[in-house]
Coordinates of C-alpha atoms and ligand atoms in Angstrom, one line a residue:
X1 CA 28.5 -7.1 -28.4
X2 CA 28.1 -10.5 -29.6
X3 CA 24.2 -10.2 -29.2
X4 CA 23.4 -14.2 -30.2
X5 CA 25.8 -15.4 -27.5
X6 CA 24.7 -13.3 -25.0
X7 CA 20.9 -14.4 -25.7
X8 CA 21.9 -18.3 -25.3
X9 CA 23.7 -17.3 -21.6
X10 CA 20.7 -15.3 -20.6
X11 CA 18.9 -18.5 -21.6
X12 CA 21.1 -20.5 -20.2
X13 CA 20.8 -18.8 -16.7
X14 CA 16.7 -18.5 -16.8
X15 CA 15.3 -20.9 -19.3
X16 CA 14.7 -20.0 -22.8
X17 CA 11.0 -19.1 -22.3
X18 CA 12.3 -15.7 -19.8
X19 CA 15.1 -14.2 -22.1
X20 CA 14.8 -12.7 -25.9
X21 CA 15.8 -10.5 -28.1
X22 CA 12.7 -10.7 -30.7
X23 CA 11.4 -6.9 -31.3
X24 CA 7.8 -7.8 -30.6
X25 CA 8.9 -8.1 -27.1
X26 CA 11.4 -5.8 -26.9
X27 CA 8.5 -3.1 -28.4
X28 CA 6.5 -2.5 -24.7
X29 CA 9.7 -2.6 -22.8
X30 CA 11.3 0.2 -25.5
X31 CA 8.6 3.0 -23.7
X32 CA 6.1 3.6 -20.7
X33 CA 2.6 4.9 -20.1
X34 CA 3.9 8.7 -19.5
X35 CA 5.3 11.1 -22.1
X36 CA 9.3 10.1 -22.8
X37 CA 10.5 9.4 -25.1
X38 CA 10.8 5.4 -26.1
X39 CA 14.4 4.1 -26.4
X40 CA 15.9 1.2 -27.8
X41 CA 15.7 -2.6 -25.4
X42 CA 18.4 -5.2 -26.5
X43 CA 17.4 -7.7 -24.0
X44 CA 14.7 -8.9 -21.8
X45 CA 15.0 -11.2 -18.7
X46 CA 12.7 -12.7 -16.4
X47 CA 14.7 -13.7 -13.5
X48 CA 13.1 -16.4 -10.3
X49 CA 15.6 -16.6 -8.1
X50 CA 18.7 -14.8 -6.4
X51 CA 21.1 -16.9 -7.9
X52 CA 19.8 -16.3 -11.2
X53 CA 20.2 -12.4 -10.8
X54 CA 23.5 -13.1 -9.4
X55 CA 24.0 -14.7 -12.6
X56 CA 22.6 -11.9 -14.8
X57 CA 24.4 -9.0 -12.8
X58 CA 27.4 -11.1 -13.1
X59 CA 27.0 -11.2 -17.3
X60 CA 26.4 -7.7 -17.8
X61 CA 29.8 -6.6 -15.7
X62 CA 31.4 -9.1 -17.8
X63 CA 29.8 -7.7 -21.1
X64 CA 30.0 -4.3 -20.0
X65 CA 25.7 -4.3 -20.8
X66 CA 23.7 -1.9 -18.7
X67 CA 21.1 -3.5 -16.8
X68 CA 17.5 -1.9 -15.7
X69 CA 15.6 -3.5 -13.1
X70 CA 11.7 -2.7 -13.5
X71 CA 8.5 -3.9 -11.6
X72 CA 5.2 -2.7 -12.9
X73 CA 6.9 0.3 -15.1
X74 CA 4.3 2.2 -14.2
X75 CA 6.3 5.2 -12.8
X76 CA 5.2 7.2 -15.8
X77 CA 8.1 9.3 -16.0
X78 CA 10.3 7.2 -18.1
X79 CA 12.4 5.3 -15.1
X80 CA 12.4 2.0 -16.7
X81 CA 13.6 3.1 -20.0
X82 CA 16.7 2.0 -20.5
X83 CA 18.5 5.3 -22.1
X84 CA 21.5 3.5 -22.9
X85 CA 19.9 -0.1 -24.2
X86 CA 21.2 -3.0 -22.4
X87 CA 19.0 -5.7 -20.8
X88 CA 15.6 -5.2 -18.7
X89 CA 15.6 -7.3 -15.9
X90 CA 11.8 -7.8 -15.4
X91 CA 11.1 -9.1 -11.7
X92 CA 7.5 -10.1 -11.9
X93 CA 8.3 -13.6 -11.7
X94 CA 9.6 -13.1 -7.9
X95 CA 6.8 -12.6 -6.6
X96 CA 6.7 -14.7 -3.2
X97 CA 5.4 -13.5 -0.4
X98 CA 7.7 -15.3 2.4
X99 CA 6.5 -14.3 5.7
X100 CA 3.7 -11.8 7.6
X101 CA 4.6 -11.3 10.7
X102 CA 2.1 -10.0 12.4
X103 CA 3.4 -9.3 16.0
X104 CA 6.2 -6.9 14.8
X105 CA 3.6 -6.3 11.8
X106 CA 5.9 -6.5 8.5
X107 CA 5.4 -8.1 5.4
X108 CA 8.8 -10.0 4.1
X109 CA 8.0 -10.1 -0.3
X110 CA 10.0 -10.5 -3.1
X111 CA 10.2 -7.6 -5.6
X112 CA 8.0 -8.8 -7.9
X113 CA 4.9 -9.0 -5.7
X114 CA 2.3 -6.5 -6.7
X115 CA 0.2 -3.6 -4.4
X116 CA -3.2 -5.8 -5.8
X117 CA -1.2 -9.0 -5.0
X118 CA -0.1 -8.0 -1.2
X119 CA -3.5 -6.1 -0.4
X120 CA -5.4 -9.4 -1.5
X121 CA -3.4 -11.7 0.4
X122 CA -3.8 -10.2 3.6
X123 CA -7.5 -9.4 3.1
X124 CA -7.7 -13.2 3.2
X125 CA -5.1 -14.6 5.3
X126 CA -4.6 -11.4 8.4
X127 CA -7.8 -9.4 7.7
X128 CA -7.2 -7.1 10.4
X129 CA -4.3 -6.2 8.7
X130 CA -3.1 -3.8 5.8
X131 CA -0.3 -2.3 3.7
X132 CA 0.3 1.0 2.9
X133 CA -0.1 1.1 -0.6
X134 CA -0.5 3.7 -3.3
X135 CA -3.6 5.1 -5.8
X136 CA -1.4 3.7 -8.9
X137 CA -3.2 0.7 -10.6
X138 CA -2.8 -2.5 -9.0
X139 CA -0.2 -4.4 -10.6
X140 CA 2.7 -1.7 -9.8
X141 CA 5.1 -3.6 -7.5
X142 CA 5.1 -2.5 -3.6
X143 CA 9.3 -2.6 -4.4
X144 CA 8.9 0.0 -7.4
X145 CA 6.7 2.1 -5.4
X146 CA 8.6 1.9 -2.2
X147 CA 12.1 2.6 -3.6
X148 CA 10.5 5.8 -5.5
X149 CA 9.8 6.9 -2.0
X150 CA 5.7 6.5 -3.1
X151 CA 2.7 7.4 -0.8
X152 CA -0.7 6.6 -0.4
X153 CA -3.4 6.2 2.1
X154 CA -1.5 6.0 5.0
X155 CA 1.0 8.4 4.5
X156 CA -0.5 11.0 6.2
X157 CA -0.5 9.0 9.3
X158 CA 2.8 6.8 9.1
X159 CA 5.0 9.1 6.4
X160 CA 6.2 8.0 2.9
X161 CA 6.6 4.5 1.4
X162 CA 10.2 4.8 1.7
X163 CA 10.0 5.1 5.4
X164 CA 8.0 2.1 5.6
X165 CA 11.2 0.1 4.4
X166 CA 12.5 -2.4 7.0
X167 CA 15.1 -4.2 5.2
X168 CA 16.3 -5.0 1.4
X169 CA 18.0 -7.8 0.2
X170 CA 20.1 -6.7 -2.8
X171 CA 22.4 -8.1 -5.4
X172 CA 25.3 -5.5 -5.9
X173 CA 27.1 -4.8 -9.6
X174 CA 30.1 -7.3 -8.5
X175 CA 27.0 -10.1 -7.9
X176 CA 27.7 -10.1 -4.4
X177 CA 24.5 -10.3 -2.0
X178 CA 23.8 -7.9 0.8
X179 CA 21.4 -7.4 3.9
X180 CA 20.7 -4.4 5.2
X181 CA 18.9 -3.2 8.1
X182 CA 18.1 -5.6 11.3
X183 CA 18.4 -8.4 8.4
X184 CA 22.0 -7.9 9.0
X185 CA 22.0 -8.9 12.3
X186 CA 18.9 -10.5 13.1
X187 CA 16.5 -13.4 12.3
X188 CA 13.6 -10.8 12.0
X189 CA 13.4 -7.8 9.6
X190 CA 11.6 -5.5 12.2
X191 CA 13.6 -2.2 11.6
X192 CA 16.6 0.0 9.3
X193 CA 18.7 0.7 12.8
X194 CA 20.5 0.5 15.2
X195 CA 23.1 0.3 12.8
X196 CA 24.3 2.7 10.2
X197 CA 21.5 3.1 7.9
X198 CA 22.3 2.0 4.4
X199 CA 18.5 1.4 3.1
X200 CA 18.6 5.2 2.1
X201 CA 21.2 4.8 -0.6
X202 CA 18.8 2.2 -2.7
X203 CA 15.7 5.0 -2.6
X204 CA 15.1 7.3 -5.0
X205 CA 18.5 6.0 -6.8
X206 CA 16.5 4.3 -9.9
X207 CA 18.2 0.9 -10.0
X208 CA 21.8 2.7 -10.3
X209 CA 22.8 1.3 -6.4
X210 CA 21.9 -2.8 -7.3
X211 CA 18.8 -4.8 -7.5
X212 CA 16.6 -5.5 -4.6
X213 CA 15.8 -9.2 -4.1
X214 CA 13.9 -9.2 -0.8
X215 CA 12.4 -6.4 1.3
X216 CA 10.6 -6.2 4.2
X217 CA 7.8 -3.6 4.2
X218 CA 5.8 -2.3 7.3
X219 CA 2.3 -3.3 7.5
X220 CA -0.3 -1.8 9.9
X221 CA -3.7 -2.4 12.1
X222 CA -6.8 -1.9 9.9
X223 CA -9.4 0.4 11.4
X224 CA -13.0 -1.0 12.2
X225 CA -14.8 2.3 10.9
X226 CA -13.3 4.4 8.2
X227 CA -15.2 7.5 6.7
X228 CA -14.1 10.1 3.7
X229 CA -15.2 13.8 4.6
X230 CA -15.2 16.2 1.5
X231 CA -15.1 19.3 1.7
X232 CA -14.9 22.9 -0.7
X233 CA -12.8 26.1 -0.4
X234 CA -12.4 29.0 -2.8
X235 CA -8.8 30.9 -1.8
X236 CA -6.2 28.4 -2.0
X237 CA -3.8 30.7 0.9
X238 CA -6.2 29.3 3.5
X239 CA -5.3 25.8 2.5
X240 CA -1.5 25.7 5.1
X241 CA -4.2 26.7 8.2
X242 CA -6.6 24.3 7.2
X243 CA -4.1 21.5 6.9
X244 CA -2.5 22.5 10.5
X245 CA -5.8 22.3 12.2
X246 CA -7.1 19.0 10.6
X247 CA -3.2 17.1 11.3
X248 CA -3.7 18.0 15.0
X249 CA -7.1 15.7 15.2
X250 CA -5.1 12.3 16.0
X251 CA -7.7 10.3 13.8
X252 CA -7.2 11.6 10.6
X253 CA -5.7 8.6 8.2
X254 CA -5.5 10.6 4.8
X255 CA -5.7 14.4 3.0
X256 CA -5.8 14.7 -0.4
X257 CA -6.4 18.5 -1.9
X258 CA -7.3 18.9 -5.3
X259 CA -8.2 21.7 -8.1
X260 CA -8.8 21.1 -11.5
X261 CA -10.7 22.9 -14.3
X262 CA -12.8 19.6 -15.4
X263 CA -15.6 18.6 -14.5
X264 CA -17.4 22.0 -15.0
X265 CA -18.7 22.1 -11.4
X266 CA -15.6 21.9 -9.8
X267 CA -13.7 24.8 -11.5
X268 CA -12.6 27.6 -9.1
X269 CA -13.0 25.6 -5.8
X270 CA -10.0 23.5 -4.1
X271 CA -11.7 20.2 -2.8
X272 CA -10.3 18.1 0.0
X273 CA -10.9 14.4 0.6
X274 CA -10.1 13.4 4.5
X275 CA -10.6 10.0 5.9
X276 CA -11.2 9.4 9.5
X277 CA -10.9 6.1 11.4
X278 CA -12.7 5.4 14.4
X279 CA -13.7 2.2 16.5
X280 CA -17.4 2.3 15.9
X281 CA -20.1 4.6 13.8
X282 CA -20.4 6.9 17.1
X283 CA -17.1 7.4 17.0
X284 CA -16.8 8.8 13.5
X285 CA -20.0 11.0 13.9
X286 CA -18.3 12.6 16.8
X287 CA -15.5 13.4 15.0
X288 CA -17.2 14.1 11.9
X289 CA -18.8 16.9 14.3
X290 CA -15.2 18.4 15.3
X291 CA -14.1 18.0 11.5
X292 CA -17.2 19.9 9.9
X293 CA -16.2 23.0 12.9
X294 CA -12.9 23.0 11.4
X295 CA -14.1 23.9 8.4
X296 CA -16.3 26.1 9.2
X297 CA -13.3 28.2 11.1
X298 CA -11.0 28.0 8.1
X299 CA -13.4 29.3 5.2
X300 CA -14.5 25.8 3.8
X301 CA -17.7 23.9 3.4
X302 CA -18.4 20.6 4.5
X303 CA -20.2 18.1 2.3
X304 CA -21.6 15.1 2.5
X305 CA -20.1 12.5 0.5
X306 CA -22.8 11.1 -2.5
X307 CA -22.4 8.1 -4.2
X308 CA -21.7 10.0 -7.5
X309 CA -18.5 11.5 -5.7
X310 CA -17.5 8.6 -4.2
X311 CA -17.2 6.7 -8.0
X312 CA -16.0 9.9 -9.1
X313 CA -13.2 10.2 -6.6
X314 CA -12.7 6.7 -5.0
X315 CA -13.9 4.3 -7.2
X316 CA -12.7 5.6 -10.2
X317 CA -10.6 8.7 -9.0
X318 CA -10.1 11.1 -11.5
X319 CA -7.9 13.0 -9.6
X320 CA -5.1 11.2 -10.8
X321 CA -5.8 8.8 -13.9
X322 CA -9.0 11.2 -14.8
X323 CA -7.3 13.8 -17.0
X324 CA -6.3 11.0 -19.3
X325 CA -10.0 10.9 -20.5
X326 CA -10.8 14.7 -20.9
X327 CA -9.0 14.4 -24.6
X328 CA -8.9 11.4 -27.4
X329 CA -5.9 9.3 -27.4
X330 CA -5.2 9.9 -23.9
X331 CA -2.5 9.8 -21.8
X332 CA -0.8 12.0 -18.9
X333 CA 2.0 12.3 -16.9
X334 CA 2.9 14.7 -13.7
X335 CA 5.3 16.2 -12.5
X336 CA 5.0 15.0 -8.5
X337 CA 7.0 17.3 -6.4
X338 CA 7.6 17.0 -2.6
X339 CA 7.3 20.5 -1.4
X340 CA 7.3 22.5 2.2
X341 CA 3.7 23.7 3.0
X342 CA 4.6 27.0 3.1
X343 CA 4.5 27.5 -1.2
X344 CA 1.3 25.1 -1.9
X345 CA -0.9 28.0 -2.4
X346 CA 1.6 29.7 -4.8
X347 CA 2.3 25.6 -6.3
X348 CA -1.6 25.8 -6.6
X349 CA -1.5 29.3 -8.5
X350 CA 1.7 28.9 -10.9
X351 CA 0.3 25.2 -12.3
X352 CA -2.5 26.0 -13.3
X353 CA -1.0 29.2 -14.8
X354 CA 1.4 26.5 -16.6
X355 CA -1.5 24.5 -17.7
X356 CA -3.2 27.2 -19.2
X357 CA -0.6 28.4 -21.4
X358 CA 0.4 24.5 -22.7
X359 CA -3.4 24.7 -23.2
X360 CA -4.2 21.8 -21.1
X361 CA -7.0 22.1 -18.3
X362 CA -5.1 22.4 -14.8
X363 CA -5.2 19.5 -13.1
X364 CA -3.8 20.1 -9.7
X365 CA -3.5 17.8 -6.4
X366 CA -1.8 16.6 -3.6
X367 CA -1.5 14.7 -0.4
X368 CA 0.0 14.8 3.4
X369 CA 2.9 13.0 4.1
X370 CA 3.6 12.7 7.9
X371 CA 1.3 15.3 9.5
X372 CA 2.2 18.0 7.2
X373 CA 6.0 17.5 7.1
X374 CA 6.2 17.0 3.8
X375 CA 3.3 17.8 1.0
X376 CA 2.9 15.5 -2.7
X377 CA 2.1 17.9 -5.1
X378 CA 0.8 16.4 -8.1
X379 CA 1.1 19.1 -11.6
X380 CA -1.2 16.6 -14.3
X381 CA -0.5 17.3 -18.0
X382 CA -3.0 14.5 -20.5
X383 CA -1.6 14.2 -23.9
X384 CA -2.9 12.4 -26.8
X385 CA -0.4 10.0 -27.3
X386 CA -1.2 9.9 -31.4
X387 CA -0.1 13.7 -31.8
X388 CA 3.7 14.6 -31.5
X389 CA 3.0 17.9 -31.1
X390 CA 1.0 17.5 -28.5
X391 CA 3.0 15.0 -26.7
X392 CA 6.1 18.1 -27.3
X393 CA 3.5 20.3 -25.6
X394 CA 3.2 17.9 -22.9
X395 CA 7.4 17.4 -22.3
X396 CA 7.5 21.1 -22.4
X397 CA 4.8 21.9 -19.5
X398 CA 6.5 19.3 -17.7
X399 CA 9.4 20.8 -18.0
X400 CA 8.4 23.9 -17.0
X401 CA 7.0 23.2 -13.9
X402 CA 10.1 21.4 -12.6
X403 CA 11.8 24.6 -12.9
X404 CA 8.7 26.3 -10.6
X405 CA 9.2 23.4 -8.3
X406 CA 13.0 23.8 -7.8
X407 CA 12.0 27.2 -7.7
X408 CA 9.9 27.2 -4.6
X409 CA 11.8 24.7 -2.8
X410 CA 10.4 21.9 -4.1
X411 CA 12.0 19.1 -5.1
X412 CA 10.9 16.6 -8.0
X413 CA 10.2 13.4 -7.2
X414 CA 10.8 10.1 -9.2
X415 CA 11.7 12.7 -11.6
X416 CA 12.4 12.1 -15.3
X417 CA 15.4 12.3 -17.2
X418 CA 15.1 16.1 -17.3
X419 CA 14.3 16.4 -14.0
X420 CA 16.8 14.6 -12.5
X421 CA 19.0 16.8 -14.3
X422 CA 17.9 19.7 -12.9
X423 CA 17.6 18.2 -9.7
X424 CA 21.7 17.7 -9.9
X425 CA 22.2 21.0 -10.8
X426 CA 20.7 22.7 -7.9
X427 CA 22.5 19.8 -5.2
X428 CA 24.8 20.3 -2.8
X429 CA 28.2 19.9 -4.8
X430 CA 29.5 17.4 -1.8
X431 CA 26.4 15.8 -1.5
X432 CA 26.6 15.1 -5.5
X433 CA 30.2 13.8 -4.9
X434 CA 29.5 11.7 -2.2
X435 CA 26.7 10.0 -3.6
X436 CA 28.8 9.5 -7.1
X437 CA 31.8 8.1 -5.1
X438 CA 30.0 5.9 -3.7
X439 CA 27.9 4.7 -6.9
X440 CA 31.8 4.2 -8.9
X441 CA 32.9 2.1 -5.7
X442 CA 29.9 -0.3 -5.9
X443 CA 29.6 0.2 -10.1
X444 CA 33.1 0.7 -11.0
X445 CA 31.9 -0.5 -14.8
X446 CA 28.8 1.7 -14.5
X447 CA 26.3 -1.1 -15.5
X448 CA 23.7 -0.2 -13.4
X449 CA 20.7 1.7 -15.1
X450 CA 23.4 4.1 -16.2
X451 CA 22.0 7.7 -17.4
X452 CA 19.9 8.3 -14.5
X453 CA 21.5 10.8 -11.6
X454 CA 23.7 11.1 -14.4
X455 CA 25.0 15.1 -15.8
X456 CA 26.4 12.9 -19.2
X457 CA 23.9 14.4 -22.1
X458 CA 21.6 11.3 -22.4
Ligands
FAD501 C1 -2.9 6.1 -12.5 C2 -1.6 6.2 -11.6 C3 -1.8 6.6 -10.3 C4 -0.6 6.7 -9.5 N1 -0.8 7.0 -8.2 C5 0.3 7.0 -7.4 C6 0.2 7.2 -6.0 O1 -0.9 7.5 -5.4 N2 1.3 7.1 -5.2 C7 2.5 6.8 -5.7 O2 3.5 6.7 -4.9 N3 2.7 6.6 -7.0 C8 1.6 6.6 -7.9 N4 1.8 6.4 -9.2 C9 3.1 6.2 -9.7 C10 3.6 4.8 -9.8 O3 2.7 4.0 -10.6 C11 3.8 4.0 -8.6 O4 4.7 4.7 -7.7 C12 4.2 2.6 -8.7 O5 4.0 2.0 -7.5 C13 5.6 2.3 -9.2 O6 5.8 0.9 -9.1 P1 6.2 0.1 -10.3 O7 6.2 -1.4 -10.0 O8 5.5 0.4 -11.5 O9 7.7 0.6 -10.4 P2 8.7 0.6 -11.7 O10 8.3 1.7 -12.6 O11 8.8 -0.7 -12.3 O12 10.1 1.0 -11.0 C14 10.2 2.2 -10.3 C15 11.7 2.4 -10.0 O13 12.3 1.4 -9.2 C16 13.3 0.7 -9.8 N5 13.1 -0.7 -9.5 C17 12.0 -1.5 -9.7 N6 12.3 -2.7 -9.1 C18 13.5 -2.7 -8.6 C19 14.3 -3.7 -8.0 N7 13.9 -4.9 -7.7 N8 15.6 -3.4 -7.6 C20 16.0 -2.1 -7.8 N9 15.3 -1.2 -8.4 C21 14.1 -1.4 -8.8 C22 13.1 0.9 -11.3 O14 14.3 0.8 -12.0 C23 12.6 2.3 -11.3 O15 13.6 3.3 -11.2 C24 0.7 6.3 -10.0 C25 0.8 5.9 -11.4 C26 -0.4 5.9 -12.1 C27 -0.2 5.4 -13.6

């Protein structure tokens, strides 16, 4: 690779402030927040326009450079990495937002716009508007998040992130620009069908299918009253009845389930977080009236949200970013897992016996997606980053509880390296084929993020 020339056309395509090749750059982009390990960068790349990652996608084919698009990189499980080198292609700087519309209610961004960014914007321009957007911090990119298949909030009323996709704009390894969904047809970017849905294929598939230039994201009615409902439970097999019962009460927004060893008071109990939405405070009360019976029927205890909890689990949740402070130099990664709800109280069980043995206090959650068609399970592991030991520790507890996910029927999700692996292993061999055919038709010179999906030893 002739690394100076391909610096000056990188330059040359995006100005010379938005490419390099110094290693004080390169450092941040070489590794992420979780526990992979960091990997060498050769070129970074802040793109504005289409043409310019036309340009870029063009280059790398050319040069035969892998390519790895990243928004936030917060992911924590190593997506961004590049595991074979090549150039980053850092999106932030697209970051328009180009239409709400607020009839058919979708959002029309560029990938670079952030979950902060997007929520802000339509506090103050369509207030009684809102996205769906996750409990990652706010400057993770609503196209990283929705093209991992992400959840937050609303998931438990309107399904995954990834179903919330409309439309993607996206540059293909030959350069060449697509449209897919209504986009493809239509002035308005209102739906994935009636046509044959090819939005699925760039989900989930870490940057290996092209990069996404535009998207259109769903975007939904904000509720005039919203409450959060906590609640307690000791045995974790009453938690698939529980969650039946509550998901039949048509005004329940979110459920997120949690047990963890730390703080003190909370060891030995599952706790629950549900949100309700009503049109005025008499509305929630009554509901909060049916809620607190079905608790009562299903061996758990209502209680009344304090301010303390509310920091503690809203304002500055531990639930997920939490476990990063229980030890010094701290860090964590999880293993998130989509799972059937048949095998949480079992998911619930095995963690924490996983924890235990890495010696790292279980810290165990997880959220609705769609009623209860689909559960998040979260498996926390904190590290301190400063200890390689530990930070082994870590890589091997995650690894073991993929291998319990897979095991119950689980699958990984946004799975690292190693997961993704062991995801491949356990796949339909025509469903593997398939989806490789297709990848060599549209990346004959394998350029795109190459490593991930991949059964090649990394
Ligand atoms: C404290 C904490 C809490 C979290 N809570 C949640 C949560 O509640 N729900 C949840 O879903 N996630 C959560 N996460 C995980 C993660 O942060 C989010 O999913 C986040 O939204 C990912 O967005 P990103 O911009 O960081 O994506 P990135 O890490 O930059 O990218 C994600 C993937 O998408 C690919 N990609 C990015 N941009 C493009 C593009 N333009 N074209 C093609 N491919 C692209 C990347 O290559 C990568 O494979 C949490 C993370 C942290 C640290």
């Amino acid at each position: 690779m002739n690394t100076n020339q391909i610096l000056k056309d990188l330059q040359n395509i995006v100005g010379k402030e938005f490419a390099t090749n110094s290693p004080e750059d390169l450092y941040i982009y070489s590794q992420d927040p979780g526990a992979s390990l960091p990997r060498p960068v050769d070129f970074v790349v802040m793109p504005k326009t289409i043409e310019e990652v036309q340009k870029i996608v063009k280059l790398a084919n050319e040069e035969k450079i892998p390519l790895v698009p990243m928004g936030g990189g917060l992911t924590l499980s190593g997506l961004i990495i590049p595991v074979r080198g090549g150039i980053v292609l850092d999106m932030k700087r697209m970051n328009q937002i180009i239409e709400i519309n607020e009839l058919s209610r979708y959002a029309l961004i560029e990938p670079g716009v952030s979950t902060g960014q997007l929520l802000a914007y339509l506090n103050e321009h369509h207030p009684d508007l809102q996205p769906a957007i996750p409990d990652a911090p706010p400057s993770a990119t609503i196209a990283g998040n929705v093209l991992i298949h992400g959840s937050g909030y609303l998931s438990q009323k309107y399904g995954d992130h990834g179903a919330m996709v409309n439309g993607l704009e996206v540059v293909l390894a030959s350069g060449e620009v697509a449209r897919l969904g209504s986009c493809a047809v239509s002035d308005y970017w209102f739906a994935r069908g009636p046509i044959p849905d090819l939005v699925g294929l760039f989900l989930s598939s870490f940057g290996t299918m092209g990069i996404v230039t535009k998207l259109s994201v769903q975007i939904f009615p904000k509720p005039k009253f919203r409450e959060i409902v906590f609640g307690l439970m000791k045995d974790e097999e009453n938690i698939p009845k529980l969650l039946l019962e509550i998901t039949t009460k048509e005004f329940i927004e979110d459920v997120i389930l949690g047990k963890q060893d730390k703080p003190e008071w909370l060891k030995g109990y599952i706790f629950f977080m549900v949100y309700i939405t009503g049109d005025s405070q008499e509305d929630i009360d009554a509901k909060l009236k049916i809620l607190k019976k079905t608790y009562r029927k299903n061996g758990a205890r209502y209680m009344k949200a304090t301010q303390k909890m509310i920091d503690l689990y809203i304002e500055k949740p531990i639930f997920a970013s939490g476990p990063a402070d229980f030890r010094k130099g701290g860090g964590f990664e999880y293993v998130g897992a989509n799972m059937p709800l048949e095998k949480i109280p079992e998911a619930y069980r095995r963690g924490a016996e996983i924890s235990r043995k890495y010696g790292i206090p279980p810290t165990l959650g997880s959220r609705l997606i769609g009623q209860t068609h689909n559960i998040v399970m979260f498996f926390s592991y904190s590290f301190n980053r400063a200890d390689p030991d530990d930070m082994q520790n870590t890589r091997n507890a995650l690894e073991e509880t993929n291998h319990l996910v897979l095991e119950l029927g689980g699958i990984p999700w946004k799975g690292e390296l190693g997961a993704q692996k062991l995801v491949l292993k356990k796949m339909d061999p025509n469903y593997k084929k398939l989806f490789f055919n297709i990848r060599q038709m549209l990346d004959p010179n394998g350029i795109m993020n190459p490593g991930n999906w991949s059964e090649e030893e990394n």
